[in-house]
Amino acid sequence: MEQNEENGGGTTSREEQEEALVALIEHRTREVKNLRHRISYYKTQLDEAEKRLQDSESKLARLRGQTNAVLSRTTIDDGIKTVKTERRSNSPIDRNEGFSKNQHQSKPELLIPSVNPKISQPVLLPKSSAKASISSSSEATPGVHNSPITGGSSRGNSDKSQSHRLSSEQQKTEIKDKGTKRKFEQKEHKELIPLIRKSSSPSLIHCQTSNHISSQHKRKLRSIALCPVNDQLFVTSALDGVVNLWQVQAKGAGASRLSSTDCASQKQRRWPEDLAWHPEGNSLFSVYSADGGDSQVSITNLNKGQTGERVKFLEDKPHVKGIINGIVFMPWENACFVTGGSDHAVILWSEQDGENKWKPKALHRNLHSSAVMGVAGMQHKQIVLSVGADRRIFGYDVRAGRADFKHQVDSKCMSVLPNPCDFNLFMVQTGTHERQLRLFDIRLRNTELHAFGWKQESSESQSALINQAWSPDGLYITSGSADPVVHIFDIRYTAHKPSQSIRGHQKRVFRALWLQSIPLVISISSDLNIGLHKVY
């Protein structure tokens, strides 16, 4: 009996060792495969970059040859200056839009921001400044000693441990510099497209609890946006023109309003149509309307107290009419954002020297034949996606100054959203019932990877105010709906219906965002409440 027990124990031990080795081999196999893919990806990028360099050099050589033939009596320096002038005048953007008056910049410099990133001081909200920035109606959480933007962030603690030998002032700059660089370097491409429609059953997200708090807005909510450096901070806007700054508390059990700011436009007192955080997380950008010469873009400085200028309106007004439907910062090294409007235009705003100086440049005005409803930027290429009510989807190559691809779908498009992990995957919201969401691969022309959607119980109309969000792992999509539910889609699921739905509001849901720091989904609804849904 004892011998049998010993033999059985030895067999169990060997099985456990075998299982552990099998798991280790699978892990290291995936690691090798991932590294090989990265090597292949960067080789491809290098080949493309070399081809573009050779193409530019050959064009420059041809231009110089033509100029020298015409201006043979001029000096070499004068000839070079003339060539540069001709190149600027031949640019379709310079010829048609005429936004830039600086005659010393070449075409690539006009299209994209400066190559050298600016190192700015970190966002700091000390107690005195934080109290000054909170209005009389705000409800700050007592006992919060850290800065809401920098405090509680694991990235800030990691940076401090790496730069502890520096002086305090140098350390702050180093922290900000490293945080900016890591934001771009840490994002790693993952192949998710092969997983689409590969599972006959969805992987369900378990919603543990749902809590609701008052938005404290007087009119219906319009939008919500998470802070890019600390996603436990978020803002909400509504038709009352007010923007509220919130902080998630108690691991998602609640949220406290930190401040309330009147962000209505200067002339017509319009509410913000859309919001976008600056990548550094210290300011908020809002867009309005181009009608009546009203303000088009405002910047809300979240560190300004009541004595400072909290909201600043940009002077430039590149959109010519109608509502500006979307604003989004590009996921590139240099800070720039894109706006899309009802005037069919897509405008790129690049940061200039000086505080809050932004220069608009029209990427295109005539590609869309109707209102541009959504804009976005691809992670690995300087391509701006735009979708419109004309049922068109464009990918515009900023470096080349032309459209890279065009898709045509069967109904109007209302928003576009790239996947956070697979840099070739993006999603478009359309107006087709039960096929509202479409997945596309940027490398494939006119090919739809998958389409899914939902049935509406309350209304037959599609709303452009209802938007989607990707989960941090890129495998799930949350969507609002005209009904009081949050729909969740698993891109691996073969069916066209939601993998599950969370009923968490009394009226229609506009949007539901995933947090990365804690397992929480935050939703906004026309019932004037904010939903906090704990998921796992």
mmCIF file of N, CA, C and O in Angstrom, residues 390-457:
data_model
loop_
_atom_site.group_PDB
_atom_site.id
_atom_site.type_symbol
_atom_site.label_atom_id
_atom_site.label_comp_id
_atom_site.label_asym_id
_atom_site.label_seq_id
_atom_site.Cartn_x
_atom_site.Cartn_y
_atom_site.Cartn_z
ATOM 1 N N ASP A 390 -21.527 61.193 -45.939
ATOM 2 C CA ASP A 390 -21.556 60.795 -47.346
ATOM 3 C C ASP A 390 -21.225 59.319 -47.543
ATOM 4 O O ASP A 390 -21.029 58.879 -48.680
ATOM 5 N N ARG A 391 -21.105 58.551 -46.435
ATOM 6 C CA ARG A 391 -20.818 57.116 -46.438
ATOM 7 C C ARG A 391 -19.385 56.795 -46.843
ATOM 8 O O ARG A 391 -19.065 55.661 -47.166
ATOM 9 N N ARG A 392 -18.510 57.780 -46.805
ATOM 10 C CA ARG A 392 -17.124 57.579 -47.216
ATOM 11 C C ARG A 392 -16.186 57.504 -46.014
ATOM 12 O O ARG A 392 -16.393 58.194 -45.007
ATOM 13 N N ILE A 393 -15.164 56.680 -46.141
ATOM 14 C CA ILE A 393 -14.103 56.535 -45.155
ATOM 15 C C ILE A 393 -12.786 56.826 -45.863
ATOM 16 O O ILE A 393 -12.440 56.162 -46.838
ATOM 17 N N PHE A 394 -12.058 57.822 -45.376
ATOM 18 C CA PHE A 394 -10.784 58.188 -45.996
ATOM 19 C C PHE A 394 -9.639 57.995 -45.006
ATOM 20 O O PHE A 394 -9.784 58.255 -43.802
ATOM 21 N N GLY A 395 -8.508 57.548 -45.549
ATOM 22 C CA GLY A 395 -7.256 57.556 -44.820
ATOM 23 C C GLY A 395 -6.314 58.520 -45.516
ATOM 24 O O GLY A 395 -5.908 58.287 -46.662
ATOM 25 N N TYR A 396 -5.991 59.624 -44.861
ATOM 26 C CA TYR A 396 -5.199 60.693 -45.481
ATOM 27 C C TYR A 396 -3.768 60.627 -44.963
ATOM 28 O O TYR A 396 -3.524 60.700 -43.754
ATOM 29 N N ASP A 397 -2.813 60.475 -45.884
ATOM 30 C CA ASP A 397 -1.391 60.416 -45.559
ATOM 31 C C ASP A 397 -0.873 61.848 -45.381
ATOM 32 O O ASP A 397 -0.761 62.601 -46.350
ATOM 33 N N VAL A 398 -0.542 62.210 -44.139
ATOM 34 C CA VAL A 398 -0.127 63.581 -43.857
ATOM 35 C C VAL A 398 1.214 63.895 -44.494
ATOM 36 O O VAL A 398 1.429 65.003 -45.006
ATOM 37 N N ARG A 399 2.128 62.951 -44.458
ATOM 38 C CA ARG A 399 3.456 63.201 -45.040
ATOM 39 C C ARG A 399 3.388 63.378 -46.557
ATOM 40 O O ARG A 399 4.013 64.270 -47.119
ATOM 41 N N ALA A 400 2.617 62.511 -47.205
ATOM 42 C CA ALA A 400 2.528 62.574 -48.666
ATOM 43 C C ALA A 400 1.582 63.683 -49.133
ATOM 44 O O ALA A 400 1.666 64.116 -50.291
ATOM 45 N N GLY A 401 0.674 64.129 -48.277
ATOM 46 C CA GLY A 401 -0.265 65.183 -48.659
ATOM 47 C C GLY A 401 -1.350 64.717 -49.609
ATOM 48 O O GLY A 401 -1.829 65.481 -50.441
ATOM 49 N N ARG A 402 -1.786 63.457 -49.457
ATOM 50 C CA ARG A 402 -2.831 62.929 -50.353
ATOM 51 C C ARG A 402 -3.567 61.793 -49.642
ATOM 52 O O ARG A 402 -3.104 61.263 -48.629
ATOM 53 N N ALA A 403 -4.704 61.425 -50.210
ATOM 54 C CA ALA A 403 -5.491 60.318 -49.657
ATOM 55 C C ALA A 403 -4.779 59.002 -49.927
ATOM 56 O O ALA A 403 -4.376 58.719 -51.058
ATOM 57 N N ASP A 404 -4.618 58.199 -48.883
ATOM 58 C CA ASP A 404 -3.959 56.904 -49.027
ATOM 59 C C ASP A 404 -4.954 55.819 -49.433
ATOM 60 O O ASP A 404 -4.620 54.916 -50.182
ATOM 61 N N PHE A 405 -6.182 55.902 -48.911
ATOM 62 C CA PHE A 405 -7.202 54.927 -49.297
ATOM 63 C C PHE A 405 -8.584 55.519 -49.075
ATOM 64 O O PHE A 405 -8.745 56.527 -48.384
ATOM 65 N N LYS A 406 -9.578 54.868 -49.676
ATOM 66 C CA LYS A 406 -10.968 55.281 -49.553
ATOM 67 C C LYS A 406 -11.849 54.049 -49.515
ATOM 68 O O LYS A 406 -11.673 53.117 -50.290
ATOM 69 N N HIS A 407 -12.778 54.024 -48.575
ATOM 70 C CA HIS A 407 -13.801 52.984 -48.504
ATOM 71 C C HIS A 407 -15.164 53.632 -48.719
ATOM 72 O O HIS A 407 -15.388 54.781 -48.340
ATOM 73 N N GLN A 408 -16.073 52.886 -49.307
ATOM 74 C CA GLN A 408 -17.459 53.330 -49.464
ATOM 75 C C GLN A 408 -18.353 52.285 -48.819
ATOM 76 O O GLN A 408 -18.256 51.092 -49.156
ATOM 77 N N VAL A 409 -19.211 52.691 -47.885
ATOM 78 C CA VAL A 409 -20.113 51.757 -47.234
ATOM 79 C C VAL A 409 -21.541 52.082 -47.622
ATOM 80 O O VAL A 409 -21.795 53.021 -48.388
ATOM 81 N N ASP A 410 -22.483 51.290 -47.067
ATOM 82 C CA ASP A 410 -23.868 51.394 -47.532
ATOM 83 C C ASP A 410 -24.725 52.378 -46.745
ATOM 84 O O ASP A 410 -25.916 52.525 -47.028
ATOM 85 N N SER A 411 -24.173 53.035 -45.741
ATOM 86 C CA SER A 411 -24.946 54.025 -44.985
ATOM 87 C C SER A 411 -24.000 55.053 -44.387
ATOM 88 O O SER A 411 -22.778 54.886 -44.419
ATOM 89 N N LYS A 412 -24.567 56.100 -43.827
ATOM 90 C CA LYS A 412 -23.742 57.189 -43.298
ATOM 91 C C LYS A 412 -22.864 56.703 -42.149
ATOM 92 O O LYS A 412 -23.230 55.813 -41.388
ATOM 93 N N CYS A 413 -21.696 57.332 -42.050
ATOM 94 C CA CYS A 413 -20.746 56.993 -40.995
ATOM 95 C C CYS A 413 -20.781 58.090 -39.934
ATOM 96 O O CYS A 413 -20.845 59.276 -40.264
ATOM 97 N N MET A 414 -20.706 57.700 -38.673
ATOM 98 C CA MET A 414 -20.859 58.669 -37.593
ATOM 99 C C MET A 414 -19.667 58.761 -36.658
ATOM 100 O O MET A 414 -19.547 59.727 -35.908
ATOM 101 N N SER A 415 -18.767 57.789 -36.668
ATOM 102 C CA SER A 415 -17.555 57.877 -35.850
ATOM 103 C C SER A 415 -16.553 56.834 -36.324
ATOM 104 O O SER A 415 -16.920 55.869 -37.006
ATOM 105 N N VAL A 416 -15.280 57.033 -35.940
ATOM 106 C CA VAL A 416 -14.209 56.098 -36.294
ATOM 107 C C VAL A 416 -13.291 55.985 -35.091
ATOM 108 O O VAL A 416 -13.044 56.964 -34.385
ATOM 109 N N LEU A 417 -12.772 54.779 -34.836
ATOM 110 C CA LEU A 417 -11.976 54.545 -33.635
ATOM 111 C C LEU A 417 -10.939 53.459 -33.892
ATOM 112 O O LEU A 417 -11.295 52.286 -34.079
ATOM 113 N N PRO A 418 -9.645 53.805 -33.905
ATOM 114 C CA PRO A 418 -8.601 52.783 -34.091
ATOM 115 C C PRO A 418 -8.485 51.879 -32.865
ATOM 116 O O PRO A 418 -8.752 52.295 -31.735
ATOM 117 N N ASN A 419 -8.052 50.646 -33.103
ATOM 118 C CA ASN A 419 -7.827 49.705 -32.011
ATOM 119 C C ASN A 419 -6.578 50.094 -31.231
ATOM 120 O O ASN A 419 -5.580 50.489 -31.829
ATOM 121 N N PRO A 420 -6.575 49.996 -29.903
ATOM 122 C CA PRO A 420 -5.416 50.428 -29.126
ATOM 123 C C PRO A 420 -4.232 49.475 -29.185
ATOM 124 O O PRO A 420 -3.118 49.859 -28.811
ATOM 125 N N CYS A 421 -4.424 48.244 -29.634
ATOM 126 C CA CYS A 421 -3.356 47.236 -29.623
ATOM 127 C C CYS A 421 -2.922 46.818 -31.017
ATOM 128 O O CYS A 421 -1.720 46.700 -31.287
ATOM 129 N N ASP A 422 -3.870 46.544 -31.904
ATOM 130 C CA ASP A 422 -3.542 46.188 -33.288
ATOM 131 C C ASP A 422 -3.596 47.463 -34.119
ATOM 132 O O ASP A 422 -4.668 48.007 -34.384
ATOM 133 N N PHE A 423 -2.428 47.932 -34.556
ATOM 134 C CA PHE A 423 -2.332 49.239 -35.209
ATOM 135 C C PHE A 423 -2.929 49.255 -36.612
ATOM 136 O O PHE A 423 -3.057 50.319 -37.223
ATOM 137 N N ASN A 424 -3.284 48.090 -37.156
ATOM 138 C CA ASN A 424 -3.894 48.032 -38.489
ATOM 139 C C ASN A 424 -5.417 47.946 -38.444
ATOM 140 O O ASN A 424 -6.068 48.007 -39.471
ATOM 141 N N LEU A 425 -5.972 47.826 -37.263
ATOM 142 C CA LEU A 425 -7.412 47.598 -37.105
ATOM 143 C C LEU A 425 -8.110 48.881 -36.673
ATOM 144 O O LEU A 425 -7.642 49.582 -35.780
ATOM 145 N N PHE A 426 -9.236 49.179 -37.318
ATOM 146 C CA PHE A 426 -10.058 50.296 -36.859
ATOM 147 C C PHE A 426 -11.532 49.981 -37.054
ATOM 148 O O PHE A 426 -11.901 49.117 -37.849
ATOM 149 N N MET A 427 -12.358 50.683 -36.303
ATOM 150 C CA MET A 427 -13.790 50.449 -36.287
ATOM 151 C C MET A 427 -14.529 51.704 -36.741
ATOM 152 O O MET A 427 -14.109 52.820 -36.430
ATOM 153 N N VAL A 428 -15.597 51.521 -37.479
ATOM 154 C CA VAL A 428 -16.431 52.631 -37.954
ATOM 155 C C VAL A 428 -17.869 52.372 -37.524
ATOM 156 O O VAL A 428 -18.388 51.265 -37.684
ATOM 157 N N GLN A 429 -18.508 53.397 -36.985
ATOM 158 C CA GLN A 429 -19.927 53.317 -36.649
ATOM 159 C C GLN A 429 -20.750 53.813 -37.826
ATOM 160 O O GLN A 429 -20.508 54.903 -38.352
ATOM 161 N N THR A 430 -21.732 53.030 -38.246
ATOM 162 C CA THR A 430 -22.582 53.386 -39.380
ATOM 163 C C THR A 430 -24.037 53.461 -38.939
ATOM 164 O O THR A 430 -24.375 53.166 -37.795
ATOM 165 N N GLY A 431 -24.911 53.834 -39.865
ATOM 166 C CA GLY A 431 -26.320 53.986 -39.556
ATOM 167 C C GLY A 431 -27.173 52.794 -39.896
ATOM 168 O O GLY A 431 -28.404 52.887 -39.838
ATOM 169 N N THR A 432 -26.573 51.655 -40.233
ATOM 170 C CA THR A 432 -27.339 50.467 -40.601
ATOM 171 C C THR A 432 -27.762 49.704 -39.354
ATOM 172 O O THR A 432 -26.919 49.344 -38.527
ATOM 173 N N HIS A 433 -29.044 49.443 -39.204
ATOM 174 C CA HIS A 433 -29.547 48.712 -38.050
ATOM 175 C C HIS A 433 -28.996 47.289 -38.024
ATOM 176 O O HIS A 433 -28.921 46.613 -39.045
ATOM 177 N N GLU A 434 -28.606 46.869 -36.825
ATOM 178 C CA GLU A 434 -28.042 45.548 -36.561
ATOM 179 C C GLU A 434 -26.705 45.324 -37.255
ATOM 180 O O GLU A 434 -26.158 44.220 -37.205
ATOM 181 N N ARG A 435 -26.173 46.366 -37.900
ATOM 182 C CA ARG A 435 -24.812 46.331 -38.467
ATOM 183 C C ARG A 435 -24.146 47.692 -38.224
ATOM 184 O O ARG A 435 -23.465 48.232 -39.095
ATOM 185 N N GLN A 436 -24.339 48.203 -37.022
ATOM 186 C CA GLN A 436 -23.849 49.552 -36.734
ATOM 187 C C GLN A 436 -22.325 49.636 -36.718
ATOM 188 O O GLN A 436 -21.761 50.671 -37.074
ATOM 189 N N LEU A 437 -21.651 48.588 -36.309
ATOM 190 C CA LEU A 437 -20.201 48.623 -36.132
ATOM 191 C C LEU A 437 -19.501 47.769 -37.189
ATOM 192 O O LEU A 437 -19.834 46.599 -37.377
ATOM 193 N N ARG A 438 -18.527 48.359 -37.864
ATOM 194 C CA ARG A 438 -17.786 47.663 -38.916
ATOM 195 C C ARG A 438 -16.290 47.687 -38.573
ATOM 196 O O ARG A 438 -15.760 48.712 -38.146
ATOM 197 N N LEU A 439 -15.614 46.566 -38.802
ATOM 198 C CA LEU A 439 -14.176 46.463 -38.574
ATOM 199 C C LEU A 439 -13.441 46.436 -39.910
ATOM 200 O O LEU A 439 -13.861 45.737 -40.844
ATOM 201 N N PHE A 440 -12.332 47.189 -39.993
ATOM 202 C CA PHE A 440 -11.542 47.275 -41.205
ATOM 203 C C PHE A 440 -10.056 47.104 -40.887
ATOM 204 O O PHE A 440 -9.600 47.449 -39.792
ATOM 205 N N ASP A 441 -9.327 46.579 -41.876
ATOM 206 C CA ASP A 441 -7.868 46.479 -41.830
ATOM 207 C C ASP A 441 -7.321 47.570 -42.745
ATOM 208 O O ASP A 441 -7.672 47.635 -43.931
ATOM 209 N N ILE A 442 -6.460 48.432 -42.205
ATOM 210 C CA ILE A 442 -5.950 49.559 -42.986
ATOM 211 C C ILE A 442 -5.166 49.096 -44.210
ATOM 212 O O ILE A 442 -5.018 49.823 -45.184
ATOM 213 N N ARG A 443 -4.674 47.857 -44.199
ATOM 214 C CA ARG A 443 -3.875 47.343 -45.321
ATOM 215 C C ARG A 443 -4.725 46.781 -46.446
ATOM 216 O O ARG A 443 -4.227 46.576 -47.558
ATOM 217 N N LEU A 444 -6.011 46.529 -46.183
ATOM 218 C CA LEU A 444 -6.890 45.929 -47.187
ATOM 219 C C LEU A 444 -7.839 46.977 -47.742
ATOM 220 O O LEU A 444 -8.436 47.746 -46.996
ATOM 221 N N ARG A 445 -8.005 46.990 -49.038
ATOM 222 C CA ARG A 445 -8.858 47.970 -49.700
ATOM 223 C C ARG A 445 -10.282 47.442 -49.846
ATOM 224 O O ARG A 445 -10.506 46.348 -50.367
ATOM 225 N N ASN A 446 -11.239 48.237 -49.357
ATOM 226 C CA ASN A 446 -12.662 47.922 -49.501
ATOM 227 C C ASN A 446 -13.008 46.526 -48.990
ATOM 228 O O ASN A 446 -13.792 45.804 -49.601
ATOM 229 N N THR A 447 -12.393 46.133 -47.894
ATOM 230 C CA THR A 447 -12.659 44.821 -47.307
ATOM 231 C C THR A 447 -13.132 44.994 -45.871
ATOM 232 O O THR A 447 -12.419 45.543 -45.029
ATOM 233 N N GLU A 448 -14.332 44.515 -45.619
ATOM 234 C CA GLU A 448 -14.908 44.593 -44.280
ATOM 235 C C GLU A 448 -14.616 43.294 -43.557
ATOM 236 O O GLU A 448 -14.993 42.211 -44.016
ATOM 237 N N LEU A 449 -13.953 43.376 -42.400
ATOM 238 C CA LEU A 449 -13.572 42.180 -41.659
ATOM 239 C C LEU A 449 -14.742 41.578 -40.902
ATOM 240 O O LEU A 449 -14.884 40.357 -40.824
ATOM 241 N N HIS A 450 -15.561 42.412 -40.336
ATOM 242 C CA HIS A 450 -16.679 41.934 -39.530
ATOM 243 C C HIS A 450 -17.652 43.095 -39.333
ATOM 244 O O HIS A 450 -17.256 44.260 -39.366
ATOM 245 N N ALA A 451 -18.914 42.761 -39.144
ATOM 246 C CA ALA A 451 -19.939 43.773 -38.853
ATOM 247 C C ALA A 451 -20.860 43.221 -37.788
ATOM 248 O O ALA A 451 -21.255 42.055 -37.833
ATOM 249 N N PHE A 452 -21.163 44.048 -36.797
ATOM 250 C CA PHE A 452 -22.114 43.640 -35.789
ATOM 251 C C PHE A 452 -22.882 44.858 -35.291
ATOM 252 O O PHE A 452 -22.516 45.997 -35.561
ATOM 253 N N GLY A 453 -23.944 44.583 -34.577
ATOM 254 C CA GLY A 453 -24.797 45.677 -34.129
ATOM 255 C C GLY A 453 -25.868 45.179 -33.198
ATOM 256 O O GLY A 453 -25.771 44.102 -32.612
ATOM 257 N N TRP A 454 -26.935 45.954 -33.079
ATOM 258 C CA TRP A 454 -27.979 45.645 -32.118
ATOM 259 C C TRP A 454 -29.322 46.123 -32.627
ATOM 260 O O TRP A 454 -29.412 46.994 -33.489
ATOM 261 N N LYS A 455 -30.373 45.547 -32.074
ATOM 262 C CA LYS A 455 -31.727 45.992 -32.353
ATOM 263 C C LYS A 455 -32.099 47.091 -31.365
ATOM 264 O O LYS A 455 -31.742 47.031 -30.203
ATOM 265 N N GLN A 456 -32.811 48.082 -31.854
ATOM 266 C CA GLN A 456 -33.248 49.178 -30.990
ATOM 267 C C GLN A 456 -34.717 49.018 -30.663
ATOM 268 O O GLN A 456 -35.542 48.815 -31.553
ATOM 269 N N GLU A 457 -35.015 49.121 -29.384
ATOM 270 C CA GLU A 457 -36.397 48.988 -28.945
ATOM 271 C C GLU A 457 -37.123 50.326 -28.915
ATOM 272 O O GLU A 457 -38.317 50.410 -29.177
#
